[in-house]
CSV table of C-alpha atoms in Angstrom, one decimal:
chain,number,residue,atom,x,y,z
A,111,MET,CA,0.1,0.0,0.0
A,112,GLY,CA,2.8,2.4,1.0
A,113,GLU,CA,4.7,1.4,-2.1
A,114,THR,CA,1.7,2.3,-4.5
A,115,LYS,CA,1.3,5.7,-2.8
A,116,LYS,CA,5.0,6.5,-3.2
A,117,LEU,CA,4.8,5.6,-7.0
A,118,SER,CA,1.7,7.7,-7.4
A,119,ARG,CA,3.3,10.7,-5.9
A,120,ARG,CA,6.4,10.4,-8.1
A,121,ASN,CA,4.0,10.1,-11.0
A,122,PHE,CA,2.1,13.1,-10.1
A,123,ILE,CA,5.1,15.3,-9.8
A,124,GLN,CA,6.4,14.0,-13.0
A,125,ALA,CA,2.9,14.8,-14.8
A,126,ALA,CA,2.9,18.2,-13.1
A,127,ILE,CA,6.5,19.0,-14.4
A,128,TRP,CA,5.5,18.1,-17.9
A,129,GLY,CA,2.3,20.0,-17.6
A,130,ILE,CA,3.7,23.2,-16.3
A,131,GLY,CA,6.6,22.8,-18.8
A,132,GLY,CA,4.1,22.5,-21.6
A,133,LEU,CA,2.3,25.6,-20.4
A,134,ILE,CA,5.4,27.6,-20.3
A,135,GLY,CA,6.2,26.4,-23.7
A,136,ILE,CA,3.0,27.5,-25.1
A,137,GLY,CA,3.3,30.7,-23.2
A,138,PHE,CA,6.4,31.5,-25.1
A,139,GLY,CA,5.3,29.9,-28.4
A,140,VAL,CA,2.1,31.5,-29.1
A,141,PRO,CA,3.3,35.2,-28.4
A,142,ALA,CA,6.3,34.4,-30.5
A,143,VAL,CA,4.4,33.4,-33.5
A,144,ALA,CA,1.9,36.4,-33.2
A,145,TYR,CA,5.1,38.7,-32.8
A,146,VAL,CA,6.9,37.2,-35.9
A,147,VAL,CA,3.9,37.1,-38.2
A,148,GLY,CA,2.0,40.1,-37.0
A,149,PRO,CA,3.3,43.0,-39.2
A,150,SER,CA,3.1,40.6,-42.3
A,151,LEU,CA,-0.5,40.2,-41.8
A,152,LYS,CA,-1.2,44.0,-41.1
A,153,ASN,CA,-2.9,45.7,-44.0
A,154,GLN,CA,-1.1,49.1,-44.2
A,155,GLN,CA,-2.8,50.5,-47.2
A,156,THR,CA,-5.7,52.7,-46.3
A,157,GLN,CA,-7.8,54.8,-48.7
A,158,THR,CA,-7.8,58.5,-48.4
A,159,TRP,CA,-9.1,61.5,-50.3
A,160,MET,CA,-6.1,63.7,-51.3
A,161,ARG,CA,-6.9,67.4,-52.0
A,162,LEU,CA,-5.5,68.5,-55.2
A,163,GLY,CA,-6.4,72.2,-55.4
A,164,PRO,CA,-9.1,74.4,-56.7
A,165,THR,CA,-11.1,73.3,-59.9
A,166,SER,CA,-10.4,76.8,-61.4
A,167,LYS,CA,-6.8,75.4,-62.0
A,168,VAL,CA,-8.2,73.0,-64.7
A,169,GLU,CA,-8.0,74.0,-68.3
A,170,LEU,CA,-11.1,72.7,-70.1
A,171,GLY,CA,-10.2,70.2,-72.7
A,172,THR,CA,-6.6,69.9,-71.5
A,173,PRO,CA,-5.2,67.4,-69.1
A,174,THR,CA,-3.8,69.4,-66.2
A,175,LEU,CA,-1.1,68.1,-64.0
A,176,PHE,CA,-1.6,68.2,-60.3
A,177,THR,CA,1.1,67.0,-57.7
A,178,PHE,CA,0.2,65.8,-54.1
A,179,THR,CA,2.4,64.1,-51.5
A,180,VAL,CA,1.4,60.7,-49.9
A,181,GLN,CA,2.7,59.6,-46.6
A,182,THR,CA,3.3,56.0,-46.2
A,183,GLN,CA,4.8,54.0,-43.3
A,184,THR,CA,6.9,51.0,-43.7
A,185,GLY,CA,7.8,49.6,-40.2
A,186,TRP,CA,8.9,52.7,-38.3
A,187,ILE,CA,10.1,54.6,-41.4
A,188,VAL,CA,7.8,57.2,-42.8
A,189,ASN,CA,8.2,57.8,-46.5
A,190,ILE,CA,7.0,60.9,-48.2
A,191,GLU,CA,6.3,60.2,-51.8
A,192,GLU,CA,5.5,62.8,-54.5
A,193,LYS,CA,2.8,61.7,-56.9
A,194,SER,CA,1.1,63.3,-59.9
A,195,VAL,CA,-2.1,63.1,-61.6
A,196,TYR,CA,-3.7,64.4,-64.9
A,197,ILE,CA,-7.1,66.0,-64.4
A,198,LEU,CA,-9.3,66.3,-67.6
A,199,SER,CA,-12.6,68.2,-67.8
A,200,THR,CA,-14.3,69.0,-71.0
A,201,ASP,CA,-17.5,70.7,-69.4
A,202,GLY,CA,-16.2,72.0,-65.9
A,203,ARG,CA,-18.6,69.8,-64.3
A,204,SER,CA,-17.3,66.2,-64.7
A,205,TYR,CA,-13.7,65.4,-64.0
A,206,ILE,CA,-11.5,62.4,-64.8
A,207,ALA,CA,-8.2,61.7,-62.9
A,208,MET,CA,-5.4,59.8,-64.8
A,209,SER,CA,-2.2,58.6,-63.3
A,210,ASN,CA,0.9,59.9,-65.1
A,211,ILE,CA,2.5,56.4,-64.7
A,212,CYS,CA,2.9,54.5,-68.0
A,213,THR,CA,1.2,51.1,-67.7
A,214,HIS,CA,4.2,49.6,-69.6
A,215,LEU,CA,7.2,49.9,-67.2
A,216,ALA,CA,6.1,52.7,-64.9
A,217,CYS,CA,7.9,55.7,-66.5
A,218,HIS,CA,6.5,59.0,-66.2
A,219,ILE,CA,4.3,60.1,-69.2
A,220,ARG,CA,4.0,63.8,-70.4
A,221,TRP,CA,1.2,65.6,-72.1
A,222,ILE,CA,2.4,66.9,-75.5
A,223,ALA,CA,-0.1,69.8,-76.4
A,224,GLU,CA,1.0,70.1,-79.9
A,225,GLN,CA,0.0,66.4,-80.8
A,226,SER,CA,-2.7,66.4,-78.2
A,227,GLN,CA,-1.3,62.9,-76.9
A,228,PHE,CA,0.4,61.6,-73.8
A,229,PHE,CA,3.9,60.4,-74.7
A,230,CYS,CA,6.2,58.1,-72.5
A,231,PRO,CA,9.9,58.8,-73.2
A,232,CYS,CA,11.1,55.4,-72.1
A,233,HIS,CA,9.8,53.2,-75.0
A,234,ASN,CA,7.6,55.6,-77.1
A,235,GLY,CA,4.3,54.6,-75.7
A,236,VAL,CA,1.5,56.9,-76.8
A,237,PHE,CA,-1.9,57.5,-75.1
A,238,ASP,CA,-4.8,59.6,-76.3
A,239,ILE,CA,-6.4,62.4,-74.3
A,240,SER,CA,-8.6,60.2,-72.2
A,241,GLY,CA,-5.7,57.6,-71.5
A,242,ASN,CA,-6.3,54.9,-74.2
A,243,VAL,CA,-3.3,53.4,-75.8
A,244,VAL,CA,-2.6,54.8,-79.3
A,245,ALA,CA,0.8,53.3,-80.0
A,246,GLY,CA,3.7,51.4,-78.4
A,247,PRO,CA,4.2,48.7,-75.9
A,248,PRO,CA,1.6,49.8,-73.1
A,249,PRO,CA,-0.7,46.8,-72.4
A,250,ARG,CA,-3.6,48.9,-71.0
A,251,PRO,CA,-4.9,52.4,-70.7
A,252,LEU,CA,-3.6,54.8,-68.0
A,253,ASN,CA,-4.9,54.0,-64.5
A,254,ARG,CA,-7.7,56.2,-63.3
A,255,TYR,CA,-8.3,57.7,-59.7
A,256,ASP,CA,-11.9,58.2,-58.4
A,257,VAL,CA,-12.4,62.1,-58.2
A,258,LYS,CA,-14.8,64.2,-56.2
A,259,VAL,CA,-15.3,68.0,-56.0
A,260,GLU,CA,-16.2,69.6,-52.7
A,261,GLU,CA,-16.5,73.4,-52.5
A,262,ASP,CA,-14.7,73.8,-55.7
A,263,GLN,CA,-11.8,71.7,-54.5
A,264,LEU,CA,-10.7,68.6,-56.4
A,265,PHE,CA,-9.9,65.4,-54.4
A,266,VAL,CA,-8.7,62.1,-55.6
A,267,LEU,CA,-9.0,58.7,-53.8
A,268,VAL,CA,-5.5,57.3,-53.3
A,269,GLY,CA,-4.2,54.1,-51.6
A,270,GLY,CA,-6.1,50.7,-51.3
B,205,MET,CA,5.0,2.4,-31.0
B,206,LEU,CA,6.6,5.3,-29.1
B,207,SER,CA,8.5,2.9,-26.8
B,208,LYS,CA,9.7,1.0,-29.7
B,209,LEU,CA,11.0,4.3,-31.3
B,210,ASN,CA,12.5,5.3,-28.1
B,211,HIS,CA,14.3,1.9,-27.9
B,212,TRP,CA,15.6,2.2,-31.5
B,213,LEU,CA,17.0,5.7,-30.7
B,214,ASP,CA,18.4,4.6,-27.4
B,215,GLU,CA,20.3,1.7,-29.0
B,216,ARG,CA,22.0,4.3,-31.2
B,217,THR,CA,22.5,7.2,-29.0
B,218,SER,CA,22.2,6.1,-25.3
B,219,TRP,CA,20.1,9.0,-24.7
B,220,ARG,CA,18.4,7.2,-21.7
B,221,GLN,CA,21.7,7.1,-19.9
B,222,VAL,CA,22.2,10.9,-20.6
B,223,TRP,CA,18.7,11.5,-19.4
B,224,GLU,CA,19.1,9.8,-16.2
B,225,THR,CA,22.6,11.2,-15.6
B,226,ILE,CA,21.1,14.7,-15.9
B,227,PHE,CA,17.4,14.4,-14.5
B,228,LEU,CA,17.5,11.3,-12.4
B,229,ARG,CA,20.7,11.8,-10.4
B,230,LYS,CA,20.7,11.2,-6.6
B,231,ILE,CA,20.9,14.4,-4.6
B,232,PRO,CA,21.2,15.1,-0.8
B,233,LYS,CA,18.3,16.4,1.0
B,234,VAL,CA,18.2,20.1,0.2
B,235,ASN,CA,15.9,23.3,0.4
B,236,TRP,CA,14.5,25.7,-1.9
B,237,PHE,CA,17.6,27.9,-1.8
B,238,TYR,CA,19.1,25.1,-4.2
B,239,THR,CA,16.7,26.1,-6.9
B,240,LEU,CA,18.3,29.6,-7.5
B,241,GLY,CA,20.7,28.1,-10.0
B,242,SER,CA,17.9,26.4,-12.0
B,243,ALA,CA,15.9,29.7,-11.7
B,244,SER,CA,19.0,31.6,-13.2
B,245,LEU,CA,19.1,29.1,-16.0
B,246,PHE,CA,15.4,29.5,-16.6
B,247,VAL,CA,15.6,33.2,-16.9
B,248,ALA,CA,18.8,32.8,-19.1
B,249,VAL,CA,16.8,30.8,-21.5
B,250,ASN,CA,14.1,33.5,-21.4
B,251,GLN,CA,16.6,36.1,-22.1
B,252,ALA,CA,17.8,34.1,-25.2
B,253,ILE,CA,14.3,33.4,-26.6
B,254,THR,CA,13.1,37.1,-26.2
B,255,GLY,CA,16.4,38.5,-27.2
B,256,ILE,CA,16.4,36.6,-30.4
B,257,LEU,CA,13.0,37.7,-31.2
B,258,LEU,CA,13.8,41.3,-30.5
B,259,THR,CA,16.6,41.3,-33.1
B,260,LEU,CA,14.0,40.5,-35.6
B,261,TYR,CA,13.1,44.1,-35.5
B,262,TYR,CA,15.7,46.1,-33.7
B,263,VAL,CA,18.3,48.0,-35.8
B,264,PRO,CA,21.4,49.1,-34.0
B,265,THR,CA,22.1,52.4,-35.7
B,266,PRO,CA,21.5,55.9,-34.2
B,267,ASP,CA,18.7,56.9,-36.7
B,268,HIS,CA,16.8,53.6,-36.3
B,269,ALA,CA,17.5,52.2,-32.7
B,270,TYR,CA,15.0,54.3,-30.8
B,271,ASP,CA,12.2,54.1,-33.5
B,272,SER,CA,12.6,50.4,-33.9
B,273,VAL,CA,12.3,49.9,-30.1
B,274,GLN,CA,9.2,52.1,-30.1
B,275,TYR,CA,7.9,50.1,-33.0
B,276,ILE,CA,8.3,46.9,-31.2
B,277,THR,CA,6.7,48.3,-28.1
B,278,THR,CA,3.7,49.9,-29.8
B,279,GLN,CA,3.2,48.4,-33.2
B,280,VAL,CA,4.2,44.7,-33.2
B,281,PRO,CA,1.5,42.3,-31.8
B,282,LEU,CA,2.8,41.4,-28.2
B,283,GLY,CA,6.0,43.3,-29.0
B,284,TRP,CA,5.4,45.0,-25.5
B,285,LEU,CA,5.3,41.6,-23.8
B,286,ILE,CA,8.4,40.3,-25.6
B,287,ARG,CA,10.4,43.5,-24.8
B,288,GLY,CA,8.9,43.5,-21.3
B,289,LEU,CA,10.1,39.9,-20.6
B,290,HIS,CA,13.5,40.8,-21.7
B,291,HIS,CA,13.7,44.1,-19.7
B,292,TRP,CA,12.4,42.7,-16.5
B,293,GLY,CA,14.1,39.4,-17.1
B,294,ALA,CA,17.5,41.4,-17.1
B,295,SER,CA,17.0,42.8,-13.7
B,296,LEU,CA,15.7,39.3,-12.4
B,297,MET,CA,18.8,37.7,-13.8
B,298,ILE,CA,21.2,40.0,-11.8
B,299,VAL,CA,19.2,39.4,-8.6
B,300,LEU,CA,19.0,35.7,-9.2
B,301,VAL,CA,22.7,35.1,-9.8
B,302,VAL,CA,23.7,37.3,-6.9
B,303,LEU,CA,21.4,35.2,-4.5
B,304,HIS,CA,22.6,31.9,-6.1
B,305,MET,CA,26.4,33.2,-5.4
B,306,LEU,CA,25.3,34.1,-1.7
B,307,ARG,CA,23.8,30.5,-1.3
B,308,VAL,CA,26.9,29.0,-2.5
B,309,ILE,CA,29.1,31.1,-0.1
B,310,LEU,CA,26.8,30.8,2.9
B,311,PHE,CA,26.5,26.9,2.5
B,312,GLY,CA,30.2,26.5,1.8
B,313,ALA,CA,29.5,24.8,-1.5
B,314,TYR,CA,32.5,26.3,-3.2
B,315,LYS,CA,34.8,24.0,-1.3
B,316,PHE,CA,36.7,21.0,-2.6
B,317,PRO,CA,36.0,19.5,-5.1
B,318,ARG,CA,33.8,22.2,-6.4
B,319,GLU,CA,36.4,25.2,-6.8
B,320,VAL,CA,36.3,25.0,-10.5
B,321,THR,CA,32.4,25.2,-10.5
B,322,TRP,CA,33.0,28.3,-8.4
B,323,PHE,CA,35.5,29.9,-10.8
B,324,THR,CA,33.4,29.4,-13.7
B,325,GLY,CA,30.4,30.9,-11.7
B,326,VAL,CA,32.4,34.0,-11.0
B,327,ILE,CA,33.2,34.5,-14.7
B,328,LEU,CA,29.5,33.9,-15.4
B,329,LEU,CA,28.6,36.7,-12.9
B,330,LEU,CA,30.9,39.1,-14.9
B,331,VAL,CA,29.3,37.8,-18.3
B,332,VAL,CA,25.9,38.6,-16.9
B,333,ILE,CA,26.9,42.0,-15.6
B,334,GLY,CA,28.4,42.6,-19.1
B,335,PHE,CA,25.1,41.6,-20.6
B,336,GLY,CA,23.4,44.3,-18.4
B,337,PHE,CA,26.0,46.9,-19.1
B,338,THR,CA,25.8,46.6,-23.1
B,339,GLY,CA,22.1,45.9,-23.2
B,340,TYR,CA,21.3,49.1,-21.4
B,341,LEU,CA,22.5,51.3,-24.3
B,342,LEU,CA,20.5,49.5,-26.9
B,343,PRO,CA,17.1,51.4,-26.6
B,344,TRP,CA,19.2,54.4,-27.5
B,345,ASP,CA,17.0,56.9,-25.3
B,346,GLN,CA,18.2,59.6,-22.9
B,347,LYS,CA,18.7,57.2,-20.0
B,348,ALA,CA,20.7,54.7,-22.1
B,349,TYR,CA,22.9,57.3,-23.6
B,350,TRP,CA,23.8,59.1,-20.3
B,351,ALA,CA,24.1,55.9,-18.3
B,352,THR,CA,26.7,54.7,-20.9
B,353,THR,CA,28.4,58.0,-20.8
B,354,VAL,CA,28.8,57.8,-17.1
B,355,GLY,CA,29.5,54.0,-17.1
B,356,THR,CA,32.2,54.1,-19.8
B,357,GLN,CA,33.6,57.1,-18.0
B,358,ILE,CA,34.5,54.8,-15.1
B,359,ALA,CA,36.7,52.9,-17.5
B,360,GLY,CA,38.6,56.0,-18.0
B,361,ALA,CA,39.5,56.5,-14.3
B,362,PRO,CA,42.7,54.3,-14.0
B,363,PRO,CA,46.0,56.2,-14.5
B,364,LEU,CA,47.9,55.8,-17.9
B,365,ILE,CA,45.8,53.1,-19.6
B,366,GLY,CA,42.4,54.8,-18.7
B,367,VAL,CA,42.4,57.0,-21.7
B,368,TYR,CA,42.9,54.0,-24.0
B,369,LEU,CA,40.3,51.7,-22.4
B,370,LEU,CA,37.8,54.5,-22.8
B,371,ARG,CA,38.5,54.8,-26.4
B,372,ILE,CA,38.6,51.1,-26.9
B,373,ILE,CA,35.0,50.7,-25.3
B,374,ARG,CA,33.4,53.7,-26.9
B,375,GLY,CA,35.3,53.0,-30.2
B,376,GLY,CA,36.4,56.7,-30.3
B,377,THR,CA,36.3,59.5,-27.9
B,378,GLU,CA,32.5,60.0,-27.9
B,379,ILE,CA,29.5,57.8,-27.6
B,380,SER,CA,28.5,57.3,-31.2
B,381,ALA,CA,27.2,55.0,-33.9
B,382,VAL,CA,30.4,52.9,-33.4
B,383,THR,CA,29.7,52.5,-29.7
B,384,LEU,CA,26.2,51.5,-30.2
B,385,VAL,CA,26.9,48.8,-32.8
B,386,ARG,CA,29.9,47.4,-30.8
B,387,PHE,CA,27.7,47.2,-27.9
B,388,PHE,CA,25.1,45.5,-29.9
B,389,GLY,CA,27.6,43.0,-31.3
B,390,THR,CA,29.0,42.3,-27.8
B,391,HIS,CA,25.4,41.8,-26.4
B,392,VAL,CA,24.1,39.4,-29.1
B,393,TRP,CA,27.3,37.5,-30.3
B,394,VAL,CA,30.2,37.7,-28.0
B,395,LEU,CA,28.6,37.4,-24.6
B,396,PRO,CA,26.1,34.8,-25.6
B,397,ALA,CA,28.8,32.5,-27.0
B,398,LEU,CA,30.7,33.0,-23.7
B,399,LEU,CA,27.6,32.3,-21.7
B,400,PHE,CA,26.7,29.3,-23.7
B,401,LEU,CA,30.3,27.7,-23.1
B,402,LEU,CA,30.4,28.6,-19.5
B,403,ILE,CA,27.1,27.3,-18.5
B,404,GLY,CA,27.7,24.1,-20.3
B,405,PHE,CA,30.9,23.6,-18.4
B,406,HIS,CA,29.4,24.9,-15.0
B,407,LEU,CA,26.4,22.3,-15.5
B,408,TYR,CA,28.9,19.5,-16.3
B,409,LEU,CA,30.7,20.2,-13.2
B,410,VAL,CA,27.5,20.2,-11.1
B,411,ILE,CA,26.7,17.0,-12.5
B,412,ARG,CA,30.2,15.4,-12.4
B,413,ASN,CA,30.8,16.4,-8.7
B,414,GLY,CA,27.2,16.2,-7.4
B,415,ILE,CA,25.6,19.0,-5.3
B,416,SER,CA,26.9,19.6,-1.8
B,417,ALA,CA,24.8,18.6,1.1
B,418,MET,CA,23.7,21.2,3.6
B,419,PRO,CA,26.4,21.9,6.1
B,420,LYS,CA,25.8,20.6,9.6
B,421,ARG,CA,26.2,22.4,12.8
B,422,GLY,CA,29.6,21.8,14.4
B,423,LYS,CA,31.3,20.5,11.4
């Protein structure tokens, strides 16, 4: 009887050591996994309306270049990026916003007023006034941003 | 199935014998003060795990050190916990190893045949203090900067060699990027290597010589 009691005490201690050890292991393991993968799962892109300026700056029938700065954060480093967008309006009421980034290899395109076309200097990509591909290697039309007008100020939706 | 696998492995590695030597060895009747060494080992393992995790985000340069620590504390999920464990573990480590040393002194456990265990323990104490000193600079905040200014200044106190010691520790005359990165390198490479080797030797000796019994009155 005494012998079996002694054995069960030993077994109990043994089980307790393994149990507590396992809990400590989980206590380190679970936070470690969360800590390591956390920033990878974080969705850092958020959509915001960027103010470009007054609608009066837009020349009717001509794409007008607006610049704005976007602040992005990677880890603890804040990057300030300057972006440009062409705003086109034919009637002064509806506006379209086109990216000035070529859809081929991301060079900056320019509006050539004499030819009424966008031209990309890298590989001679050509787009028409509303951003459709006219010639050259670009695979698709220029990207567009959502635009809104509030109190005569132009806004574009960036990010996301 | 599992016992079969254990047997297969034991035939080739003798792991059972190793297990028994380490965990099922005979010990004299002791009290809770004898667990201070194990407690120190536990906290050392905690420091290693949390320390490795911290290096995943920490950057040891003056323009990133502070911000990366803030990022860990405020942005990374449970980063506050990992940093907190490392921070408080560091203080606890010093307390535990000093208490462990006091127990060895007061119980006379440093005597023959355990002198070498004591010697390695003394070096281990210095390594732990080195960890504390180098780690203190790494958050690169005002407290870290000025504590290290004062701490390194002490190395400049001895006559003749003091000036050179100070320069070697700081990597120049001022506390700079050079100081930060050499403290970091010492903290994560040099000292851990030393700690690992010394703990291995220390534990080998503890098992080789067995632990000392409690001293008896009048002996």
